[in-house]
mmCIF file with all atom_site columns, C-alpha atoms in Angstrom:
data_model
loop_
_atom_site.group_PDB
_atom_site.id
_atom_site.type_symbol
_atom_site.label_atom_id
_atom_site.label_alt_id
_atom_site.label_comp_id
_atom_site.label_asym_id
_atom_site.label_entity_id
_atom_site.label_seq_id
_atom_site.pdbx_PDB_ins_code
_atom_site.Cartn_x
_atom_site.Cartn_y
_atom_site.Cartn_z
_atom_site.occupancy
_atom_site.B_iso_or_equiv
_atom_site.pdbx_formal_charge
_atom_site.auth_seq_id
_atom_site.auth_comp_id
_atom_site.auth_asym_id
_atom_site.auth_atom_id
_atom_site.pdbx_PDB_model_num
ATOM 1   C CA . UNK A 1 1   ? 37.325 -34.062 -22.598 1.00 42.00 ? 27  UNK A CA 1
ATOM 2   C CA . UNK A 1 2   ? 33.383 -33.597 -23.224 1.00 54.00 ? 28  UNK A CA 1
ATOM 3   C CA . UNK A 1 3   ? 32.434 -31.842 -26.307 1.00 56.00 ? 29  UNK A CA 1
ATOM 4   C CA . UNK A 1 4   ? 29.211 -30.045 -26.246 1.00 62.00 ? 30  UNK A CA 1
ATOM 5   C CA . UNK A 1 5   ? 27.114 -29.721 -29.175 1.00 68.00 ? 31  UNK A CA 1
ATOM 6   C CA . UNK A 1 6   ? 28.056 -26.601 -30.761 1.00 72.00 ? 32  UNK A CA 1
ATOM 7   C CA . UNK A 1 7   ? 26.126 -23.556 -31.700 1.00 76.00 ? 33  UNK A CA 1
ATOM 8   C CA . UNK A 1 8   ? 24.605 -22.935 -35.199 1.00 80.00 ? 34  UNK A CA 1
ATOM 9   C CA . UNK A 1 9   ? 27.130 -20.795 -37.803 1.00 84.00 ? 35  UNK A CA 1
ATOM 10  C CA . UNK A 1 10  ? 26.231 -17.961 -39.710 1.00 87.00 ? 36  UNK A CA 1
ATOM 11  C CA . UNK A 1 11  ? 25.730 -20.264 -42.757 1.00 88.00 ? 37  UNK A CA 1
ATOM 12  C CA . UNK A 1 12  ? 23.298 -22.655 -40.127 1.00 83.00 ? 38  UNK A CA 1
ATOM 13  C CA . UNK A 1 13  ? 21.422 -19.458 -39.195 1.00 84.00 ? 39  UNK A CA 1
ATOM 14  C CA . UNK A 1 14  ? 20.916 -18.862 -43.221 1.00 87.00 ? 40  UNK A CA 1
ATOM 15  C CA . UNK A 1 15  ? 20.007 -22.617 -44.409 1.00 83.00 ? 41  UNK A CA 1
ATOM 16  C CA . UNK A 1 16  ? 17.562 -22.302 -41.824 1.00 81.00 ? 42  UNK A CA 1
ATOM 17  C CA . UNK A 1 17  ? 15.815 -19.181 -42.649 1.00 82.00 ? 43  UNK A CA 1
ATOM 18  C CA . UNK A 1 18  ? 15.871 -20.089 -46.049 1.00 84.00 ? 44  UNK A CA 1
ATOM 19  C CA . UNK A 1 19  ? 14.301 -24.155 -44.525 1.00 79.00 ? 45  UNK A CA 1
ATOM 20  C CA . UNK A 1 20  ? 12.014 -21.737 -42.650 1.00 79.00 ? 46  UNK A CA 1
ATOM 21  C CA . UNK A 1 21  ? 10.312 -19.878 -45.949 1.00 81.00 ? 47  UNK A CA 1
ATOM 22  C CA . UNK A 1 22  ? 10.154 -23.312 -47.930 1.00 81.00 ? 48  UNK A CA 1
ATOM 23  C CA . UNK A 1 23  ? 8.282  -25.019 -45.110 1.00 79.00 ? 49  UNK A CA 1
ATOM 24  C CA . UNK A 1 24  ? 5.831  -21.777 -44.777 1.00 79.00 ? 50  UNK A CA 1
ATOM 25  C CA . UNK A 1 25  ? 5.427  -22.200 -48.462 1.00 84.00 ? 51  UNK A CA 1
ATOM 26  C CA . UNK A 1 26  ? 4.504  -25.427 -48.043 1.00 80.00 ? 52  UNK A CA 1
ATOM 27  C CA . UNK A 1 27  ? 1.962  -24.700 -45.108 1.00 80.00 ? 53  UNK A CA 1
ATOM 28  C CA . UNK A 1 28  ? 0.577  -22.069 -47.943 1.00 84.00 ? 54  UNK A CA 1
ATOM 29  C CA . UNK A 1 29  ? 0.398  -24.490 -50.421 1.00 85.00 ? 55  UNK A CA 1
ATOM 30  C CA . UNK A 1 30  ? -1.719 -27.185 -47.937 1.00 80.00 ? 56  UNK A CA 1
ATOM 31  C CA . UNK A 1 31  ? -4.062 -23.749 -46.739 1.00 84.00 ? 57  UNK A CA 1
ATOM 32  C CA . UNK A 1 32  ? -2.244 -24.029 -43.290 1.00 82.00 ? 58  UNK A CA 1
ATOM 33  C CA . UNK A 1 33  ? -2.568 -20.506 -41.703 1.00 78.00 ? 59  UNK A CA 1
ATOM 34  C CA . UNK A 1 34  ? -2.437 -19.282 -38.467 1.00 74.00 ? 60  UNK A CA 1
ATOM 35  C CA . UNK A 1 35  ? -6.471 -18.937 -38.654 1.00 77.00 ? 61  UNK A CA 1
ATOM 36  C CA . UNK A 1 36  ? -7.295 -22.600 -39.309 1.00 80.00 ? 62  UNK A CA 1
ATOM 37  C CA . UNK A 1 37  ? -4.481 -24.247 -37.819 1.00 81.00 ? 63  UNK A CA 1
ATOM 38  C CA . UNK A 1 38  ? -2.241 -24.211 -34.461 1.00 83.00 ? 64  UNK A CA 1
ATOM 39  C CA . UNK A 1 39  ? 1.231  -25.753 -34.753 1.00 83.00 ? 65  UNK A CA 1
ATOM 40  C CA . UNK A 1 40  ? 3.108  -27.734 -32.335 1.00 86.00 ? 66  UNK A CA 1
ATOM 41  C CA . UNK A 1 41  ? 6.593  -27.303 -32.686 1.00 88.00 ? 67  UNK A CA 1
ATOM 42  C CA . UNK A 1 42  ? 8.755  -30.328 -30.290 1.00 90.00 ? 68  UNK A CA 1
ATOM 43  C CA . UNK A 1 43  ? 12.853 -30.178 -31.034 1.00 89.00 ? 69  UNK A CA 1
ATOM 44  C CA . UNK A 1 44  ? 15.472 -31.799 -29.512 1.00 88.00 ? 70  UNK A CA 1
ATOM 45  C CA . UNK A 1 45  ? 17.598 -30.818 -26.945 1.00 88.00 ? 71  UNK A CA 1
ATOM 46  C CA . UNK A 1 46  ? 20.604 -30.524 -28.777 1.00 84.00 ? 72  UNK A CA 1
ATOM 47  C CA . UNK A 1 47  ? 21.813 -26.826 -29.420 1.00 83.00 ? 73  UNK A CA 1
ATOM 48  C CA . UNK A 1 48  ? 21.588 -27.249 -33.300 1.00 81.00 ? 74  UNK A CA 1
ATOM 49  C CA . UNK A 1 49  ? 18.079 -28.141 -33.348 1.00 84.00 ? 75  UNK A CA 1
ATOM 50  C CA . UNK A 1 50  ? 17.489 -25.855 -30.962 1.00 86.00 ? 76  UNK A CA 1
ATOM 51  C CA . UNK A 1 51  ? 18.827 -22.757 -32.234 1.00 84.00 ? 77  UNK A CA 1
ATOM 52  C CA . UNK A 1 52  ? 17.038 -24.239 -35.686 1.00 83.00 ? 78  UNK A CA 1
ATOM 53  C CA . UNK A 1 53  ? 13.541 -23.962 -34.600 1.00 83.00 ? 79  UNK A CA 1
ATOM 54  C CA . UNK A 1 54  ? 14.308 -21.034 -32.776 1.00 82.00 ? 80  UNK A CA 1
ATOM 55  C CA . UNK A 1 55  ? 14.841 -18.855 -35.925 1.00 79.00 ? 81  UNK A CA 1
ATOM 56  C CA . UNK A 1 56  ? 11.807 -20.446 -37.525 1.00 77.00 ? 82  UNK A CA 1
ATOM 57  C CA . UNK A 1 57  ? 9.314  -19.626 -35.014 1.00 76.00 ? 83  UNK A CA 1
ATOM 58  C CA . UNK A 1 58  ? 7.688  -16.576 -33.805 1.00 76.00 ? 84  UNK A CA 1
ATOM 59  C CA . UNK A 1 59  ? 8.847  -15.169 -30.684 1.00 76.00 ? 85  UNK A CA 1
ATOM 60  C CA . UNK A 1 60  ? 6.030  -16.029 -28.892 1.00 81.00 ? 86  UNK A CA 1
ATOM 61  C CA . UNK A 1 61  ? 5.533  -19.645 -29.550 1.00 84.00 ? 87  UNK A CA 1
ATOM 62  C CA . UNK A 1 62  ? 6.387  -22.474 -27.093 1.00 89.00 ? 88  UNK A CA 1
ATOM 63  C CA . UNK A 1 63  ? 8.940  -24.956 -28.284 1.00 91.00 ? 89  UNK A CA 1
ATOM 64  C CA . UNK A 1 64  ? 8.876  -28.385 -26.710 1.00 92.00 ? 90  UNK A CA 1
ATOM 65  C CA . UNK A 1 65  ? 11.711 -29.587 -26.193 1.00 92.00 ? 91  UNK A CA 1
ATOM 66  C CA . UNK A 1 66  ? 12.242 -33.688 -25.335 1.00 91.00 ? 92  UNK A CA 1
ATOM 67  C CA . UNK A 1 67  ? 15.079 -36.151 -24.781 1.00 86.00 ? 93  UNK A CA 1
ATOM 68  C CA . UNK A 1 68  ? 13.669 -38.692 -26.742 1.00 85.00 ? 94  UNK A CA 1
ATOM 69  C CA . UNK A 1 69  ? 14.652 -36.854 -29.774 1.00 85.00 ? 95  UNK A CA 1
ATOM 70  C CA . UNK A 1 70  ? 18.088 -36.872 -28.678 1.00 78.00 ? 96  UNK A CA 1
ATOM 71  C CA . UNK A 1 71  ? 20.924 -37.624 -30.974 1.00 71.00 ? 97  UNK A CA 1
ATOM 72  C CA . UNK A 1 72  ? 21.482 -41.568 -31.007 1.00 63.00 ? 98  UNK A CA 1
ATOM 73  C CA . UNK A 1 73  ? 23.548 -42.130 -27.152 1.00 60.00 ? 99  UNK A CA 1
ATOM 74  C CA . UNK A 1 74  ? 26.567 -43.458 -28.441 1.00 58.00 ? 100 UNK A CA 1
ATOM 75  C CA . UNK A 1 75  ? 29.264 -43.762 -25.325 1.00 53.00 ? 101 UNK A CA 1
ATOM 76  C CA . UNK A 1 76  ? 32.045 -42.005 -27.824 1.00 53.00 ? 102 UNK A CA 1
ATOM 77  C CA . UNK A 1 77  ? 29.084 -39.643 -29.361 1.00 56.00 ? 103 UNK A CA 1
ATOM 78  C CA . UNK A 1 78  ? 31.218 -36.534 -31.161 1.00 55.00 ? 104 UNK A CA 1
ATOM 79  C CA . UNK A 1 79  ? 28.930 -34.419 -29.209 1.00 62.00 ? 105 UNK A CA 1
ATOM 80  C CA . UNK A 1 80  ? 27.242 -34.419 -25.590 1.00 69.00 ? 106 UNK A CA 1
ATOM 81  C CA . UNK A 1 81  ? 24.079 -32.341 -25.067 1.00 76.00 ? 107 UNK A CA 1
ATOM 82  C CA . UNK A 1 82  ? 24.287 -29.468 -22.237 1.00 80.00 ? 108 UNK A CA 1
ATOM 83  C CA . UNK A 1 83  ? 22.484 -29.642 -19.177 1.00 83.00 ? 109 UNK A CA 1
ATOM 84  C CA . UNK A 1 84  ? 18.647 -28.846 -18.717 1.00 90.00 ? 110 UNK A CA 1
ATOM 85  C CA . UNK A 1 85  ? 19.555 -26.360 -16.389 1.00 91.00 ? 111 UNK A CA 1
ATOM 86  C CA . UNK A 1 86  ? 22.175 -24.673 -18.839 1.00 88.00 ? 112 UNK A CA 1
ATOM 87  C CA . UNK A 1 87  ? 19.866 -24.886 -22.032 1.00 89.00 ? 113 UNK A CA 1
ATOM 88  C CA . UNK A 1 88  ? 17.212 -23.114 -19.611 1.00 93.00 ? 114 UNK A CA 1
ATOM 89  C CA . UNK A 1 89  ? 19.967 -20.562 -18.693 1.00 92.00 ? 115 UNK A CA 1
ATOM 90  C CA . UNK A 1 90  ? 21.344 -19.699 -22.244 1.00 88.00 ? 116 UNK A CA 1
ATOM 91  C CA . UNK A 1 91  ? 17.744 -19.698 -24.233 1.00 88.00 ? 117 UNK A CA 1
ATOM 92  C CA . UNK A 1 92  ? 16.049 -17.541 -21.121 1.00 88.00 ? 118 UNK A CA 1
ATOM 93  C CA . UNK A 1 93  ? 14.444 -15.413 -23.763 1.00 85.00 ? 119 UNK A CA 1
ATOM 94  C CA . UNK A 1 94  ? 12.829 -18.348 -25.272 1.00 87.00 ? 120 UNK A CA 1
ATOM 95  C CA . UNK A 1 95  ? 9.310  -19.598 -24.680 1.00 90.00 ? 121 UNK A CA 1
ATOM 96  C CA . UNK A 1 96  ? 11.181 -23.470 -23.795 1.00 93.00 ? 122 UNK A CA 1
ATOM 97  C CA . UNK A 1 97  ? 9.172  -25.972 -22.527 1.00 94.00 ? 123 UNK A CA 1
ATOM 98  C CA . UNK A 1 98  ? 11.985 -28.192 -20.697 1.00 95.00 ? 124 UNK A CA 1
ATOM 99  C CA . UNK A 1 99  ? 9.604  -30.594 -18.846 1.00 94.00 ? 125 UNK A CA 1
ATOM 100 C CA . UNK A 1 100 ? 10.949 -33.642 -21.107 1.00 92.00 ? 126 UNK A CA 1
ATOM 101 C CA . UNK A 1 101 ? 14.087 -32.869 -20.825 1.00 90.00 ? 127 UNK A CA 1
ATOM 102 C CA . UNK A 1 102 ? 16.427 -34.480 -17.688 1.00 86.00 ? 128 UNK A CA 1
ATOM 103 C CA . UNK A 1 103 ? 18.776 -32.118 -16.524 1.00 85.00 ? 129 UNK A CA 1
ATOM 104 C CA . UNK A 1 104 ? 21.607 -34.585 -17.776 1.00 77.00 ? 130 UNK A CA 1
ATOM 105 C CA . UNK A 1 105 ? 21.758 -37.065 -21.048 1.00 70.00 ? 131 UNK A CA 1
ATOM 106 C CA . UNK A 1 106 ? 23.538 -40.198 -20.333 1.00 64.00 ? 132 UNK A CA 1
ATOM 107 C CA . UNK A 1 107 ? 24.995 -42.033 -22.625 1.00 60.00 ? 133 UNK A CA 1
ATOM 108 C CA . UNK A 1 108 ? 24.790 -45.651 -22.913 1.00 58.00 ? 134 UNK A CA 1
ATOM 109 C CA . UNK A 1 109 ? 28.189 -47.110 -21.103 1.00 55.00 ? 135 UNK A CA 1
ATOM 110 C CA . UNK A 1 110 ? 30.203 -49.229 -23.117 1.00 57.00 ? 136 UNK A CA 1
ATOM 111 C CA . UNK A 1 111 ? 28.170 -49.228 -25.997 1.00 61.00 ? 137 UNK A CA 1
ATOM 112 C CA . UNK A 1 112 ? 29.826 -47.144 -29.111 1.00 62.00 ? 138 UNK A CA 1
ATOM 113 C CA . UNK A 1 113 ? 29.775 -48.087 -32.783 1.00 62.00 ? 139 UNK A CA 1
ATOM 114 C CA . UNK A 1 114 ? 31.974 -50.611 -33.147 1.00 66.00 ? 140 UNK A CA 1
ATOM 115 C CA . UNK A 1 115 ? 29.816 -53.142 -29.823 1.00 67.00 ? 141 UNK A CA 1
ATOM 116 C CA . UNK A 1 116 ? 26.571 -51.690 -32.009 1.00 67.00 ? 142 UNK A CA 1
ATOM 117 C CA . UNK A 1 117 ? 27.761 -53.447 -35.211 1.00 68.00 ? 143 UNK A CA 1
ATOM 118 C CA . UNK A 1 118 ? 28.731 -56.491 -33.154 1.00 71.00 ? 144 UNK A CA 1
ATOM 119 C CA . UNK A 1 119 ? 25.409 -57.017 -31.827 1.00 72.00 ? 145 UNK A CA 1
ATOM 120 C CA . UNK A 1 120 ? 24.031 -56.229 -35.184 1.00 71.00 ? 146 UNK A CA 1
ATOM 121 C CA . UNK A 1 121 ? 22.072 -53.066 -33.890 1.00 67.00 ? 147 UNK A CA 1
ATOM 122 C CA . UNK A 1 122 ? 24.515 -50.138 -35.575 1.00 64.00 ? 148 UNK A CA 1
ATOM 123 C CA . UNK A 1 123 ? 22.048 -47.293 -35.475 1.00 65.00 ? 149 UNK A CA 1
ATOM 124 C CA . UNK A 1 124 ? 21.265 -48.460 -31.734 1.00 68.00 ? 150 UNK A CA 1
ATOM 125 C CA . UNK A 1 125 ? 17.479 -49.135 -32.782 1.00 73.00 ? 151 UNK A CA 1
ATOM 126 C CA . UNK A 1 126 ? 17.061 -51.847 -29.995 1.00 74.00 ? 152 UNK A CA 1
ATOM 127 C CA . UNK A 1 127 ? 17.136 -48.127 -27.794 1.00 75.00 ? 153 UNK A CA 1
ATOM 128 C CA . UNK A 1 128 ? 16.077 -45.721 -30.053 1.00 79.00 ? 154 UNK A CA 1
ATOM 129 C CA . UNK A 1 129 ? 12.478 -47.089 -31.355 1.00 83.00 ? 155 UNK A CA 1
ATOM 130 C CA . UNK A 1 130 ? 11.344 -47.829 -27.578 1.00 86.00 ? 156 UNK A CA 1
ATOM 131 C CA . UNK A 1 131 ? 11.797 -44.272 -26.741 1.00 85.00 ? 157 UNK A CA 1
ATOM 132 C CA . UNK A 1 132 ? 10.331 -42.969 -29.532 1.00 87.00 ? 158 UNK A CA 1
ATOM 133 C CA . UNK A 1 133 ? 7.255  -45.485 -29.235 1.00 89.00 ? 159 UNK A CA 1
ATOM 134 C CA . UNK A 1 134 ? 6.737  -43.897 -25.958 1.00 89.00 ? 160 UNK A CA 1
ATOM 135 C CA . UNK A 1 135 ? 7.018  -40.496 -27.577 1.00 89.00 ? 161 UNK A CA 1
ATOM 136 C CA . UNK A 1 136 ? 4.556  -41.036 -29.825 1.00 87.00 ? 162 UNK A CA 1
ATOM 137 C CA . UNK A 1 137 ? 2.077  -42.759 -27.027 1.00 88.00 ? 163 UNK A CA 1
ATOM 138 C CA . UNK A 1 138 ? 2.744  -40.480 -24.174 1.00 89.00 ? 164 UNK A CA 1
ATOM 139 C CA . UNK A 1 139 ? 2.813  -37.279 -26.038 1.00 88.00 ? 165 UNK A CA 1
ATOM 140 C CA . UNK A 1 140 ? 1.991  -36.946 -29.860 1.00 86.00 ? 166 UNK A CA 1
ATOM 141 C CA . UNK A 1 141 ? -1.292 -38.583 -29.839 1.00 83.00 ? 167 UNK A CA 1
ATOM 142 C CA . UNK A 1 142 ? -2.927 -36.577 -26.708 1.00 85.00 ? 168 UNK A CA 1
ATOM 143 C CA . UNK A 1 143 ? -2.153 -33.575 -28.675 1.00 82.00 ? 169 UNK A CA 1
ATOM 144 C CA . UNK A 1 144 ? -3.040 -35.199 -31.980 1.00 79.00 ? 170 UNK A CA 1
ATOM 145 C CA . UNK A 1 145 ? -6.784 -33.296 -33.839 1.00 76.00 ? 171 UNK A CA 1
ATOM 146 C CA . UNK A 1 146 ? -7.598 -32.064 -37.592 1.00 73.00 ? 172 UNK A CA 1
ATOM 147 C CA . UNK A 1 147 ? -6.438 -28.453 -36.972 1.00 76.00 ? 173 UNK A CA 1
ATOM 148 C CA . UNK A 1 148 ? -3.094 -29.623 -35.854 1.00 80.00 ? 174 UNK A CA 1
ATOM 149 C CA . UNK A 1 149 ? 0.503  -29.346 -37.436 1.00 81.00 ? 175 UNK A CA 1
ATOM 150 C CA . UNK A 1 150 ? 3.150  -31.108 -35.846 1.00 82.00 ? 176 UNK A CA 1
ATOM 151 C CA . UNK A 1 151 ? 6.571  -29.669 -36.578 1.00 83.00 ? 177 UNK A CA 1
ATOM 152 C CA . UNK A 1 152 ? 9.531  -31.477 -35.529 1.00 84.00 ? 178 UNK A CA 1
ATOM 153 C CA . UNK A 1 153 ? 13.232 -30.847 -35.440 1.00 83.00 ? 179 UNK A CA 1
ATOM 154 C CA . UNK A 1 154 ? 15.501 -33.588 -34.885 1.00 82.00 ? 180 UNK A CA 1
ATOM 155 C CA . UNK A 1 155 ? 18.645 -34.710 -35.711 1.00 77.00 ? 181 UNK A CA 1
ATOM 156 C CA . UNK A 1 156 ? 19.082 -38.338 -39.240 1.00 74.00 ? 182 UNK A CA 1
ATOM 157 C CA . UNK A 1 157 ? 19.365 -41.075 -36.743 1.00 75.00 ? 183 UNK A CA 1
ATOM 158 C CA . UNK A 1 158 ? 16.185 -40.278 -35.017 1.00 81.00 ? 184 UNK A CA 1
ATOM 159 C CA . UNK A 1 159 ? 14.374 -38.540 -37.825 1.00 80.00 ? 185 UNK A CA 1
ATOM 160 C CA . UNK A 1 160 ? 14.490 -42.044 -39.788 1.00 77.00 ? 186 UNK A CA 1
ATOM 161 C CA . UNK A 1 161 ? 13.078 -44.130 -37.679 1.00 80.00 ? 187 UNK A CA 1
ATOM 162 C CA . UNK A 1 162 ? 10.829 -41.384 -35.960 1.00 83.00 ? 188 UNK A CA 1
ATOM 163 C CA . UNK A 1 163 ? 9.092  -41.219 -39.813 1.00 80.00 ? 189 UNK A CA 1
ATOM 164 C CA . UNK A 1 164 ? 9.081  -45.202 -40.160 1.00 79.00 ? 190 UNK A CA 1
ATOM 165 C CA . UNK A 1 165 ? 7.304  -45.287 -36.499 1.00 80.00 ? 191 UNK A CA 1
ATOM 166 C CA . UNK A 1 166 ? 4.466  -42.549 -37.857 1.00 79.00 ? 192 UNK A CA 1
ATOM 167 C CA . UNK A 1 167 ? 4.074  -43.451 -41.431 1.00 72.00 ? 193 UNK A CA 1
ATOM 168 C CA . UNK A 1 168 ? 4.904  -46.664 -41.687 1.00 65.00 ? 194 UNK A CA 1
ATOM 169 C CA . UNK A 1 169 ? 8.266  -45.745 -44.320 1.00 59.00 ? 195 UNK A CA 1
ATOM 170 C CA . UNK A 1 170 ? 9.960  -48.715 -44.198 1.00 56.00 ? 196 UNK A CA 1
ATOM 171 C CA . UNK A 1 171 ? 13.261 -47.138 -45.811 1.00 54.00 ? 197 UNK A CA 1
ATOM 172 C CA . UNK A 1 172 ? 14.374 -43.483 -45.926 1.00 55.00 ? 198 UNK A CA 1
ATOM 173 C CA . UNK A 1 173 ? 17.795 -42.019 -47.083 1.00 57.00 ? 199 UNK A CA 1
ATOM 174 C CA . UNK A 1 174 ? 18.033 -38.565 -45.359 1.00 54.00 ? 200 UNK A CA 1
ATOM 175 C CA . UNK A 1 175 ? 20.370 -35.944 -45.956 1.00 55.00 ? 201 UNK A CA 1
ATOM 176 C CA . UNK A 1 176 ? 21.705 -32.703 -43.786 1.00 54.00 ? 202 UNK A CA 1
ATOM 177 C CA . UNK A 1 177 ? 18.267 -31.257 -44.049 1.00 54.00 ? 203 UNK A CA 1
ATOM 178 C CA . UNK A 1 178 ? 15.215 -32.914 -45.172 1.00 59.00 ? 204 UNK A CA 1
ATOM 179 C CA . UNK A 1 179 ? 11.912 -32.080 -44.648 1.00 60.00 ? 205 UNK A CA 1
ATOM 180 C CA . UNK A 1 180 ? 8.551  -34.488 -44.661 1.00 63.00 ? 206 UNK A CA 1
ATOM 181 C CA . UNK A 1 181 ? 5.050  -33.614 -44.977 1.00 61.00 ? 207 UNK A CA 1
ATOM 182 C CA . UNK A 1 182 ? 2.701  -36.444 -44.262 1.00 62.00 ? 208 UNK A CA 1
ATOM 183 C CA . UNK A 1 183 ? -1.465 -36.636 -42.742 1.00 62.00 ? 209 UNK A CA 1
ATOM 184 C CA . UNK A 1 184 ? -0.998 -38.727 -39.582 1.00 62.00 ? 210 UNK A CA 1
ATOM 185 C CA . UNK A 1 185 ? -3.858 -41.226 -38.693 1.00 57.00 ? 211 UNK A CA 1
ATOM 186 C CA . UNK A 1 186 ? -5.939 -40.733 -35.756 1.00 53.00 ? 212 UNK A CA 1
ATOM 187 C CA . UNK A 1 187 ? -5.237 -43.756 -34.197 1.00 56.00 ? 213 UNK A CA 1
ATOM 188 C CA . UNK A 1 188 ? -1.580 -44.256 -33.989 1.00 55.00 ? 214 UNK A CA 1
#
């Protein structure tokens, strides 16, 4: 059987309310306000990060949501992530922007963990850091500017080489919940 990504618990909804405040108290901190700045909040399709961001943001906010953030596409992955058309369904309410997101996430046939180590690639970077390369060229730097904040939820195996791809971090060891606050260059 398929087993979907499951929903955020009451504990989930709490560490992220209390991620929420830290992260607004670090936009404080760097004079980030709603006045000087707009924010650009991107999350990945998977129901976690989605329901995440969702209790972080105002209501009215668009959340873009893209594939390319996906959880790494192992064939045995623990989790698969819904349909576009059932994310769309469920999060009605929600100002989604779903045009990144196919209405179905493959995963890679034939390739789990144990073929990854094999071929020396465990963390599947040989198919990870091409997609996010394109990310980053097709749709972080048209919206990059100085009055810009990029927020970004997204899941350890993404989020580490996502950050090595922007900043140039050569090693990171991330836990459950990490958050990074770095200037971005003009000209990635």
């Amino acid at each position: 059987p398929e087993f979907f990504d499951d929903k955020l618990t009451a504990n989930g909804w709490q560490q992220s309310r209390q991620a929420g405040m830290e992260i607004h108290q670090l936009f404080r901190r760097f004079g980030i306000t709603d006045d000087n700045y707009s924010v650009l909040r991107i999350s990945s399709p998977f129901r976690r990060a989605l329901e995440t961001n969702m209790c972080l943001k105002p209501k009215s906010a668009i959340l873009h949501v893209h594939d390319a953030l996906s959880e790494t596409p192992f064939d045995e992955s623990a989790c698969k992530r819904r349909p576009r058309s059932q994310i769309a369904r469920v999060y009605c309410n929600e100002q989604l922007d779903l045009q990144h997101v196919d209405e179905t996430y493959d995963s890679i046939l034939g390739l789990d963990q144990i073929t990854a180590a094999l071929n020396g690639d465990i963390e599947l970077r040989s198919i990870v850091q091409p997609r996010l390369r394109e990310f980053i060229r097709a749709f972080l730097k048209p919206h990059l500017s100085s009055s810009l904040v990029i927020w970004i939820t997204t899941h350890k195996g993404i989020a580490t080489p996502l950050i090595s791809e922007l900043a140039g971090i050569d090693h990171i060891e991330l836990n459950n919940a990490q958050a990074y606050v770095f200037s971005l260059p003009h000209d990635i």
